[in-house]
Coordinates of C-alpha atoms in Angstrom, one line a residue:
X1 CA -53.2 -35.6 16.6
X2 CA -49.6 -36.9 17.5
X3 CA -51.5 -40.3 15.2
X4 CA -51.4 -38.1 12.4
X5 CA -47.6 -37.7 12.5
X6 CA -46.7 -40.7 10.3
X7 CA -49.3 -39.6 7.6
X8 CA -47.8 -36.2 7.8
X9 CA -44.3 -37.2 7.3
X10 CA -45.6 -39.4 3.9
X11 CA -47.0 -36.5 2.8
X12 CA -44.2 -34.4 3.5
X13 CA -42.0 -36.7 1.7
X14 CA -44.0 -37.0 -1.3
X15 CA -44.0 -33.2 -1.7
X16 CA -40.2 -32.9 -1.2
X17 CA -39.9 -35.6 -3.9
X18 CA -41.9 -33.9 -6.2
X19 CA -39.8 -30.7 -5.6
X20 CA -42.8 -28.9 -3.9
X21 CA -40.6 -27.3 -1.6
X22 CA -43.3 -24.9 -0.6
X23 CA -45.9 -27.7 0.7
X24 CA -42.9 -29.7 1.8
X25 CA -41.9 -26.9 4.0
X26 CA -45.8 -26.3 5.7
X27 CA -46.1 -29.9 6.2
X28 CA -42.5 -30.4 7.9
X29 CA -43.1 -27.0 10.2
X30 CA -47.1 -28.9 10.9
X31 CA -45.2 -31.8 11.7
X32 CA -42.9 -29.9 14.1
X33 CA -45.3 -27.9 15.9
X34 CA -46.6 -31.9 17.2
X35 CA -43.1 -33.2 17.5
X36 CA -40.2 -30.7 17.8
X37 CA -37.8 -33.4 18.9
X38 CA -37.9 -35.4 15.7
X39 CA -33.9 -34.0 14.4
X40 CA -34.6 -35.8 11.0
X41 CA -37.4 -33.4 10.3
X42 CA -35.5 -30.4 11.3
X43 CA -33.1 -31.5 8.6
X44 CA -35.7 -31.9 5.8
X45 CA -37.2 -28.2 6.6
X46 CA -33.8 -27.1 6.4
X47 CA -33.6 -28.9 2.8
X48 CA -36.8 -27.4 1.6
X49 CA -35.6 -23.9 2.9
X50 CA -32.3 -24.1 1.0
X51 CA -34.3 -25.0 -2.0
X52 CA -36.1 -21.9 -1.7
X53 CA -32.8 -19.7 -1.1
X54 CA -33.7 -19.3 2.8
X55 CA -29.9 -20.1 3.2
X56 CA -30.2 -18.3 6.9
X57 CA -33.5 -20.2 7.8
X58 CA -32.1 -23.6 6.4
X59 CA -29.2 -22.8 8.6
X60 CA -31.2 -22.6 11.8
X61 CA -33.6 -25.8 10.9
X62 CA -30.1 -27.4 10.9
X63 CA -28.6 -26.2 13.8
X64 CA -31.8 -27.0 15.6
X65 CA -31.3 -30.9 14.5
X66 CA -27.7 -30.7 15.2
X67 CA -29.2 -29.7 18.8
X68 CA -31.1 -32.8 19.2
X69 CA -28.8 -35.2 17.5
X70 CA -24.9 -33.7 17.8
X71 CA -23.3 -36.7 16.1
X72 CA -25.3 -36.7 13.3
X73 CA -22.5 -36.4 10.0
X74 CA -25.4 -35.6 7.6
X75 CA -26.6 -32.9 9.7
X76 CA -22.8 -31.3 9.8
X77 CA -22.6 -32.0 6.0
X78 CA -25.7 -30.1 5.7
X79 CA -24.5 -27.3 7.8
X80 CA -20.9 -27.1 5.9
X81 CA -22.7 -26.7 2.8
X82 CA -25.1 -24.0 3.8
X83 CA -22.2 -21.9 5.3
X84 CA -20.0 -22.4 2.2
X85 CA -23.0 -21.1 -0.1
X86 CA -23.0 -18.0 2.5
X87 CA -19.5 -17.3 2.1
X88 CA -18.5 -18.3 5.7
X89 CA -15.8 -20.5 4.7
X90 CA -13.9 -21.2 8.2
X91 CA -17.1 -22.1 9.8
X92 CA -18.1 -24.2 6.7
X93 CA -14.7 -25.9 7.2
X94 CA -15.3 -26.8 10.5
X95 CA -18.5 -28.4 9.8
X96 CA -17.4 -30.8 6.8
X97 CA -14.6 -31.5 9.1
X98 CA -16.8 -32.7 11.8
X99 CA -18.8 -34.9 9.3
X100 CA -15.4 -36.8 7.7
X101 CA -14.8 -37.5 11.7
X102 CA -18.1 -38.9 12.3
X103 CA -18.4 -40.5 9.2
X104 CA -14.7 -41.2 7.2
X105 CA -16.7 -42.7 4.3
X106 CA -19.2 -40.1 3.5
X107 CA -17.6 -39.3 0.2
X108 CA -19.6 -36.2 -0.6
X109 CA -18.5 -34.3 2.3
X110 CA -14.8 -35.4 1.8
X111 CA -15.1 -34.1 -1.4
X112 CA -16.6 -30.8 -0.8
X113 CA -14.5 -30.2 1.8
X114 CA -11.3 -30.8 -0.6
X115 CA -13.1 -28.2 -2.6
X116 CA -13.6 -25.8 -0.1
X117 CA -9.9 -25.9 0.7
X118 CA -9.6 -25.0 -3.3
X119 CA -12.0 -22.4 -2.7
X120 CA -9.7 -20.9 0.1
X121 CA -6.4 -21.2 -2.2
X122 CA -8.4 -19.1 -4.6
X123 CA -9.3 -16.6 -2.4
X124 CA -5.5 -16.4 -1.3
X125 CA -4.5 -16.2 -4.7
X126 CA -6.6 -13.1 -6.0
X127 CA -5.9 -11.3 -2.4
X128 CA -2.2 -11.9 -3.3
X129 CA -2.8 -10.9 -7.0
X130 CA -4.6 -7.7 -5.7
X131 CA -1.3 -7.2 -3.2
X132 CA -3.6 -7.8 -0.3
X133 CA -0.8 -9.4 1.5
X134 CA -1.8 -9.6 5.0
X135 CA -5.1 -11.4 3.6
X136 CA -3.4 -13.7 1.2
X137 CA -1.0 -14.7 4.2
X138 CA -4.2 -15.6 6.5
X139 CA -5.5 -17.2 3.8
X140 CA -2.4 -19.2 2.7
X141 CA -1.9 -19.8 6.6
X142 CA -5.1 -21.8 6.8
X143 CA -4.9 -24.0 3.7
X144 CA -1.0 -24.9 5.4
X145 CA -2.8 -25.5 8.7
X146 CA -4.8 -28.4 6.8
X147 CA -2.0 -29.4 4.5
X148 CA 1.3 -28.0 5.3
X149 CA 3.0 -30.8 3.0
X150 CA 2.2 -28.2 0.1
X151 CA 5.6 -26.8 -0.7
X152 CA 4.5 -24.1 -3.4
X153 CA 2.0 -22.8 -0.9
X154 CA 5.0 -22.1 1.4
X155 CA 6.9 -20.3 -1.3
X156 CA 3.7 -18.0 -1.5
X157 CA 3.3 -17.8 2.2
X158 CA 7.3 -16.5 1.9
X159 CA 6.1 -13.8 -0.9
X160 CA 3.8 -12.5 1.3
X161 CA 6.0 -12.1 4.1
X162 CA 8.5 -10.6 2.2
X163 CA 5.9 -8.0 0.6
X164 CA 5.3 -7.1 4.3
X165 CA 8.4 -6.3 5.3
X166 CA 9.0 -9.4 7.5
X167 CA 11.8 -11.5 5.3
X168 CA 12.7 -13.8 8.8
X169 CA 9.2 -15.0 8.3
X170 CA 9.4 -15.2 4.6
X171 CA 13.1 -17.1 4.9
X172 CA 11.3 -19.2 7.3
X173 CA 8.2 -20.2 5.1
X174 CA 10.9 -20.5 2.0
X175 CA 12.9 -23.1 4.0
X176 CA 10.0 -24.9 4.8
X177 CA 9.1 -25.3 0.9
X178 CA 12.4 -26.3 0.5
X179 CA 12.3 -29.1 3.1
X180 CA 9.4 -30.7 1.3
X181 CA 10.6 -30.3 -2.1
X182 CA 14.8 -29.4 -2.0
X183 CA 15.1 -29.7 -5.9
X184 CA 12.9 -27.2 -6.9
X185 CA 15.4 -24.5 -8.4
X186 CA 13.0 -21.3 -8.1
X187 CA 12.8 -22.6 -4.1
X188 CA 16.3 -22.2 -3.8
X189 CA 16.6 -19.0 -5.4
X190 CA 13.8 -17.3 -3.0
X191 CA 15.8 -18.8 0.1
X192 CA 18.9 -17.3 -1.4
X193 CA 17.5 -13.8 -1.9
X194 CA 15.9 -13.9 1.9
X195 CA 19.2 -15.1 3.5
X196 CA 20.6 -12.2 1.6
X197 CA 18.2 -10.0 2.7
X198 CA 18.7 -11.1 6.5
X199 CA 22.6 -10.4 5.8
X200 CA 23.7 -13.9 5.8
X201 CA 25.9 -13.3 2.9
X202 CA 27.5 -16.4 2.8
X203 CA 24.7 -18.9 2.9
X204 CA 22.8 -16.5 0.4
X205 CA 26.0 -17.1 -2.0
X206 CA 25.9 -20.7 -1.4
X207 CA 22.5 -21.0 -2.1
X208 CA 22.4 -18.9 -4.9
X209 CA 24.7 -21.3 -6.8
X210 CA 22.5 -24.5 -5.6
X211 CA 20.2 -22.7 -7.4
X212 CA 21.9 -22.3 -10.9
X213 CA 23.5 -25.9 -10.3
X214 CA 19.9 -26.9 -10.6
X215 CA 18.4 -24.6 -13.4
X216 CA 21.6 -22.8 -15.2
X217 CA 18.9 -20.6 -17.3
X218 CA 17.7 -18.7 -14.2
X219 CA 19.0 -15.2 -15.5
X220 CA 17.8 -13.4 -12.1
X221 CA 19.6 -15.6 -9.8
X222 CA 22.9 -15.1 -11.7
X223 CA 22.6 -11.6 -11.7
X224 CA 21.7 -11.4 -8.3
X225 CA 24.5 -13.6 -7.1
X226 CA 27.1 -11.3 -9.2
X227 CA 25.8 -8.3 -7.2
X228 CA 25.9 -10.0 -4.1
X229 CA 29.3 -11.0 -4.8
X230 CA 30.4 -7.4 -5.6
X231 CA 28.4 -6.3 -2.5
X232 CA 30.4 -8.3 -0.3
X233 CA 33.0 -7.4 -1.9
X234 CA 33.0 -3.3 -2.2
X235 CA 30.6 -2.8 0.7
X236 CA 28.0 -0.9 -0.7
X237 CA 24.9 -3.3 0.5
X238 CA 22.9 -2.8 3.4
X239 CA 24.1 -5.8 5.1
X240 CA 26.2 -3.5 7.9
X241 CA 27.8 -6.6 9.0
X242 CA 29.5 -7.2 5.6
X243 CA 30.3 -4.2 4.9
X244 CA 31.9 -3.4 8.4
X245 CA 34.2 -6.5 7.6
X246 CA 35.6 -5.2 4.6
X247 CA 36.1 -1.6 5.8
X248 CA 39.0 0.2 4.0
X249 CA 42.1 0.7 6.3
X250 CA 42.2 4.4 5.9
X251 CA 38.6 4.8 7.4
X252 CA 38.3 8.1 8.9
X253 CA 38.5 7.6 12.7
X254 CA 34.8 8.2 14.5
X255 CA 33.0 7.3 11.0
X256 CA 29.7 6.1 12.0
X257 CA 29.5 2.0 10.8
X258 CA 26.0 3.0 9.2
X259 CA 23.5 5.4 8.5
X260 CA 19.7 4.9 9.4
X261 CA 18.0 6.6 7.3
X262 CA 19.0 9.4 4.7
X263 CA 16.3 11.8 3.6
X264 CA 17.4 14.7 0.9
X265 CA 15.8 18.0 0.3
X266 CA 15.9 17.1 -3.4
X267 CA 13.5 20.0 -3.7
X268 CA 12.7 22.9 -1.4
X269 CA 9.7 23.4 -3.3
X270 CA 6.0 22.2 -2.2
X271 CA 2.8 22.6 -4.2
X272 CA 0.8 22.6 -0.9
X273 CA 1.0 24.8 2.0
X274 CA -0.7 22.5 4.3
X275 CA -2.7 24.6 7.4
X276 CA -0.6 23.1 10.1
X277 CA 2.9 23.0 8.1
X278 CA 5.4 26.1 7.8
X279 CA 6.3 25.0 4.3
X280 CA 5.2 28.0 2.0
X281 CA 4.6 30.6 4.8
X282 CA 6.2 33.7 5.8
X283 CA 7.8 32.0 8.5
X284 CA 9.9 29.7 6.1
X285 CA 10.6 32.4 3.3
X286 CA 14.2 32.5 4.1
X287 CA 14.6 29.1 2.9
X288 CA 15.7 28.0 -0.5
X289 CA 12.6 26.6 -2.6
X290 CA 14.8 25.3 -5.3
X291 CA 15.8 21.6 -6.5
X292 CA 19.1 20.5 -5.4
X293 CA 21.6 20.8 -7.9
X294 CA 22.6 17.2 -9.8
X295 CA 26.4 18.0 -8.7
X296 CA 25.4 18.1 -5.3
X297 CA 23.0 15.1 -5.2
X298 CA 25.8 13.1 -7.1
X299 CA 28.8 13.8 -4.9
X300 CA 26.3 13.3 -1.7
X301 CA 25.8 9.6 -3.2
X302 CA 29.3 8.9 -4.2
X303 CA 30.5 10.0 -0.8
X304 CA 28.3 7.7 0.6
X305 CA 29.0 4.7 -1.5
X306 CA 32.9 5.3 -1.1
X307 CA 32.9 5.5 2.6
X308 CA 30.8 2.0 2.5
X309 CA 28.2 3.6 4.5
X310 CA 25.1 1.0 4.5
X311 CA 21.9 2.7 4.5
X312 CA 19.7 0.3 7.1
X313 CA 16.5 1.4 6.6
X314 CA 15.6 3.9 3.4
X315 CA 16.9 7.2 1.5
X316 CA 13.7 9.7 1.4
X317 CA 13.4 12.2 -1.5
X318 CA 11.5 15.3 -0.5
X319 CA 12.2 16.7 2.7
X320 CA 10.4 20.0 3.0
X321 CA 9.1 20.0 -0.6
X322 CA 7.3 17.5 -2.9
X323 CA 9.6 14.6 -5.0
X324 CA 7.8 14.9 -7.6
X325 CA 8.0 18.2 -8.8
X326 CA 11.8 17.9 -8.6
X327 CA 12.6 17.6 -12.5
X328 CA 15.4 15.3 -12.0
X329 CA 13.3 13.0 -9.7
X330 CA 13.7 10.1 -12.2
X331 CA 17.3 10.8 -13.3
X332 CA 18.5 11.0 -9.1
X333 CA 16.7 7.7 -8.5
X334 CA 18.6 6.0 -11.6
X335 CA 21.9 7.7 -10.5
X336 CA 21.5 6.3 -6.7
X337 CA 20.4 2.9 -8.3
X338 CA 23.5 2.8 -9.8
X339 CA 25.6 3.7 -7.1
X340 CA 23.6 2.3 -4.1
X341 CA 22.0 -0.5 -5.9
X342 CA 20.2 -2.0 -2.4
X343 CA 19.3 1.4 -1.1
X344 CA 15.4 1.4 -0.5
X345 CA 14.3 4.7 -2.1
X346 CA 10.9 6.5 -0.9
X347 CA 9.2 9.0 -3.0
X348 CA 7.6 11.5 -0.9
X349 CA 4.4 13.0 -2.4
X350 CA 0.9 14.4 -1.9
X351 CA 0.0 13.1 -5.4
X352 CA -0.8 16.6 -7.1
X353 CA 2.2 16.6 -9.3
X354 CA 2.0 12.9 -10.5
X355 CA 2.6 12.4 -14.5
X356 CA 2.2 8.9 -15.1
X357 CA 4.4 9.5 -18.7
X358 CA 6.7 11.7 -16.8
X359 CA 7.6 9.4 -13.4
X360 CA 6.4 6.1 -14.3
X361 CA 10.0 4.9 -14.9
X362 CA 10.2 5.8 -10.9
X363 CA 8.8 2.5 -10.5
X364 CA 12.2 0.4 -11.4
X365 CA 14.0 2.4 -8.5
X366 CA 11.3 3.1 -5.8
X367 CA 11.0 0.7 -3.1
X368 CA 8.1 2.8 -1.5
X369 CA 5.6 6.1 -2.7
X370 CA 4.9 8.0 0.5
X371 CA 1.5 9.4 -0.2
X372 CA 0.4 11.9 1.8
X373 CA -3.2 12.5 2.2
X374 CA -5.4 13.9 5.1
X375 CA -8.7 13.0 3.9
X376 CA -10.9 12.3 1.2
X377 CA -13.8 14.3 2.2
X378 CA -13.3 17.2 -0.2
X379 CA -14.5 20.2 2.5
X380 CA -12.0 18.4 5.1
X381 CA -8.8 18.1 2.3
X382 CA -9.3 21.4 1.4
X383 CA -8.9 22.8 4.8
X384 CA -6.1 20.7 5.6
X385 CA -4.1 20.7 2.3
X386 CA -4.4 24.2 0.8
X387 CA -4.0 25.5 -1.7
X388 CA -4.5 22.0 -2.9
X389 CA -7.9 21.3 -4.1
X390 CA -9.9 17.7 -4.0
X391 CA -11.2 17.7 -7.7
X392 CA -8.0 18.1 -8.5
X393 CA -5.9 15.8 -6.4
X394 CA -8.3 12.7 -5.6
X395 CA -8.5 11.7 -9.4
X396 CA -4.6 11.1 -9.3
X397 CA -4.9 8.7 -6.5
X398 CA -6.1 5.4 -8.5
X399 CA -3.5 6.3 -11.6
X400 CA -0.9 6.5 -8.9
X401 CA -1.4 3.0 -7.3
X402 CA -1.7 1.6 -10.6
X403 CA 1.0 3.0 -11.5
X404 CA 3.1 2.0 -8.4
X405 CA 1.6 -1.4 -7.7
X406 CA 2.3 -2.9 -3.8
X407 CA 4.6 0.3 -3.6
X408 CA 2.3 3.0 -2.2
X409 CA 2.1 3.5 1.7
X410 CA -0.3 6.4 2.3
X411 CA 0.7 8.5 5.5
X412 CA -2.0 10.4 7.2
X413 CA -1.5 12.4 9.7
X414 CA -4.4 12.3 12.1
X415 CA -6.0 15.4 13.5
X416 CA -9.4 16.1 15.0
X417 CA -10.4 17.0 11.5
X418 CA -10.0 13.4 10.5
X419 CA -10.2 11.1 13.0
X420 CA -13.8 9.9 12.1
X421 CA -12.7 8.8 9.0
X422 CA -9.9 6.9 9.1
X423 CA -11.4 3.7 8.8
X424 CA -13.0 4.5 5.5
X425 CA -9.6 6.0 4.3
X426 CA -8.2 2.9 4.8
X427 CA -10.4 0.7 3.2
X428 CA -10.5 3.0 0.2
X429 CA -6.8 2.7 -0.2
X430 CA -6.4 -0.8 0.7
X431 CA -9.1 -2.1 -1.9
X432 CA -7.5 -0.2 -4.5
X433 CA -4.3 -1.8 -4.0
X434 CA -2.2 0.3 -1.5
X435 CA 0.7 -1.6 0.5
X436 CA -0.5 0.2 3.8
X437 CA -2.2 3.1 5.0
X438 CA -0.5 4.5 8.2
X439 CA -1.6 6.8 10.6
X440 CA 0.9 9.5 11.9
X441 CA 0.6 11.4 15.1
X442 CA 0.4 15.0 14.0
X443 CA 3.5 17.3 15.2
X444 CA 4.1 20.7 15.8
X445 CA 6.9 21.0 13.4
X446 CA 8.8 22.8 15.7
X447 CA 6.4 26.3 15.4
X448 CA 6.9 29.1 17.9
X449 CA 3.2 29.6 18.1
X450 CA 1.2 26.5 18.7
X451 CA -2.2 27.8 18.8
X452 CA -3.4 26.2 15.3
X453 CA -1.4 22.8 16.5
X454 CA -3.1 22.4 19.6
X455 CA -7.1 23.0 17.8
X456 CA -6.1 20.0 15.7
X457 CA -3.8 17.7 17.2
X458 CA -5.2 15.0 19.5
X459 CA -3.6 14.6 23.0
X460 CA 0.1 16.6 22.3
X461 CA 3.0 16.0 24.7
X462 CA 6.5 17.2 24.1
X463 CA 8.5 14.7 22.1
X464 CA 12.0 13.9 23.1
X465 CA 13.9 11.9 20.2
X466 CA 16.5 9.1 21.4
X467 CA 20.4 10.1 20.4
X468 CA 19.8 7.3 17.6
X469 CA 18.6 10.2 15.4
X470 CA 22.3 11.3 14.9
X471 CA 22.6 8.3 12.9
X472 CA 19.9 9.8 10.3
X473 CA 21.6 12.1 7.6
X474 CA 19.3 14.9 6.7
X475 CA 20.4 17.6 3.8
X476 CA 18.4 20.1 2.4
X477 CA 18.5 21.1 -1.2
X478 CA 21.5 23.8 -0.8
X479 CA 23.3 21.2 0.9
X480 CA 22.6 22.2 4.9
X481 CA 22.4 19.5 7.0
X482 CA 20.0 19.3 10.0
X483 CA 19.6 17.4 12.9
X484 CA 15.6 16.9 12.3
X485 CA 13.3 16.5 9.8
X486 CA 11.1 19.0 11.2
X487 CA 12.9 21.5 11.4
X488 CA 11.4 23.6 9.0
X489 CA 12.5 27.2 9.8
X490 CA 16.5 25.2 9.6
X491 CA 17.1 26.6 13.2
X492 CA 19.8 23.8 14.2
X493 CA 22.0 23.8 11.3
X494 CA 25.5 20.8 11.9
X495 CA 27.5 21.5 8.5
X496 CA 26.7 22.1 4.7
X497 CA 27.8 19.7 2.4
X498 CA 28.4 22.2 -0.1
X499 CA 31.4 23.2 2.2
X500 CA 32.9 20.1 3.7
X501 CA 33.4 16.4 3.0
X502 CA 30.3 13.8 4.2
X503 CA 33.0 12.1 6.6
X504 CA 34.0 15.6 8.2
X505 CA 30.5 16.1 9.0
X506 CA 29.9 13.0 10.5
X507 CA 32.8 12.9 12.7
X508 CA 32.5 16.7 13.4
X509 CA 31.8 18.2 16.5
X510 CA 28.8 19.5 15.6
X511 CA 27.0 16.2 15.4
X512 CA 28.9 14.9 18.7
X513 CA 27.3 17.9 20.6
X514 CA 23.9 17.5 19.8
X515 CA 24.3 13.3 20.5
X516 CA 25.6 14.2 23.8
X517 CA 22.5 16.3 24.6
X518 CA 20.1 13.7 23.5
X519 CA 21.7 11.0 25.5
X520 CA 22.0 13.0 28.5
X521 CA 18.1 14.4 28.1
X522 CA 18.4 17.7 27.7
X523 CA 16.4 18.7 24.5
X524 CA 15.1 21.6 26.5
X525 CA 19.0 23.3 25.1
X526 CA 18.2 22.8 21.5
X527 CA 16.1 25.3 20.0
X528 CA 14.1 22.9 17.9
X529 CA 13.6 20.1 20.8
X530 CA 12.3 22.7 23.0
X531 CA 9.8 23.7 20.7
X532 CA 8.9 20.0 19.2
X533 CA 5.5 19.0 20.3
X534 CA 3.2 16.6 19.3
X535 CA 0.5 13.1 19.6
X536 CA 2.3 9.9 20.9
X537 CA 2.1 6.8 19.0
X538 CA 0.6 4.8 21.8
X539 CA -2.1 7.4 23.1
X540 CA -2.3 7.8 19.1
X541 CA -3.3 4.3 18.7
X542 CA -5.8 4.3 21.5
X543 CA -7.8 7.1 20.7
X544 CA -8.4 5.8 16.7
X545 CA -9.5 2.3 18.2
X546 CA -11.9 3.9 20.3
X547 CA -13.2 6.5 18.0
X548 CA -13.3 4.3 15.1
X549 CA -14.9 1.2 17.2
X550 CA -17.6 3.8 18.2
X551 CA -16.7 4.0 21.8
X552 CA -15.5 7.2 22.3
X553 CA -16.0 10.9 20.6
X554 CA -12.9 12.8 19.2
X555 CA -11.3 14.1 22.6
X556 CA -12.4 17.6 23.8

């Protein structure tokens, strides 16, 4: 029978040339049954399958050809084409590159490889436009690994890192772009911004000046340069080193150099009373459920500004209430940006009160919309976040994501009720433009009876905060200062900004006492600390990974 093989090859090639792919496939398969070592015939079989739309079959045929003749450039080329059509761009890139290495004159392969990089760049741009910053950064990195001389792509890489919160990596990317194309004003502008955000004020000012010398019409750069110069002078920027260098001579003794978090109870009212939260229940009936007065709010903000205290992390609106219920939320954000222009404002909400017409202006002021969601499954949501109802709240999520593009961070307290849907929740929100989805350990919130909490938590243990928490300023809606945002019953007050100045509160004996207790590890002597239990981050991450990957059930 083997003597018939040349005749069969002629017949198969003739059918191929007539584009009779079915007949050609049958003949090539017949040949391979007689002579399976013919790599060229495997290639031809791959062609017939590809033309019939069987890409996986074609790939298998090309792989067989490659196993028989691994240095055939055309086979690598054909594999690259099929992998590209299957959307497996990383593998396609490797195949095309190998084809070009084996045969540099293989023009089609080189041209298609260039097209593949363009396709990857388009994917990166699409991910960027959808604010999928991590995905975009990965794709831009692949493009830059192929051609590190693309200055514009380094800028896009910088934008991704900046949106992901890693300003140091953003600065490195912008500097790479500047090194390649040193005279582009916009790149110089981006370098200046990143220098500023990393606290390199003098360098930032010089780079802003360089950008404006190249292009005087850069209005944003001019505005930022003026603001930076003012910030460097009046020390109201978050750049602690610069602020401390310009402290007033009459600075109160013992005043901290900075505040880490500022958490303000802009309203004491919440429209939810989540099953594991003391809010809205009898045990917190003594806690005020009113908005903070604008007078008190302005006084707090003014004192932070006048004392030149940088806020190194963020300002949160809400505390024990939902920030969007507050009738003054937009006015507060506007005032804070006027007095503390570089404070990073976080609006804490479950989303139920969101109204686009009422709250849309917050997009100009808020750095983060912290959206509390415990489930996308209606029955689970209705149980955990009662009395809120999924059918009323879930439809608001997409309008919120649209109103605050790239600013929504979804906070999901993890419990036995929702741990198995976490992966689906992350995907749902990220696909719709959320900046991040954060799985938070469940906390007992310092309740005395932990029966319900223990039924929901995964592996609860005592929580023992470090003394660093004393660098936070936590003020409820009536001005009472607390040591911890978990003290829902307000057991541990350490002052009141209705009755004393911020400087006195920050340098007073109550705060100093708490710092000493925490430094010495005597948490059990503090009522709230002794009652504070929760899942720990390391344990939580391990449980989530095991459950999501199907390697474990929810722990008993």
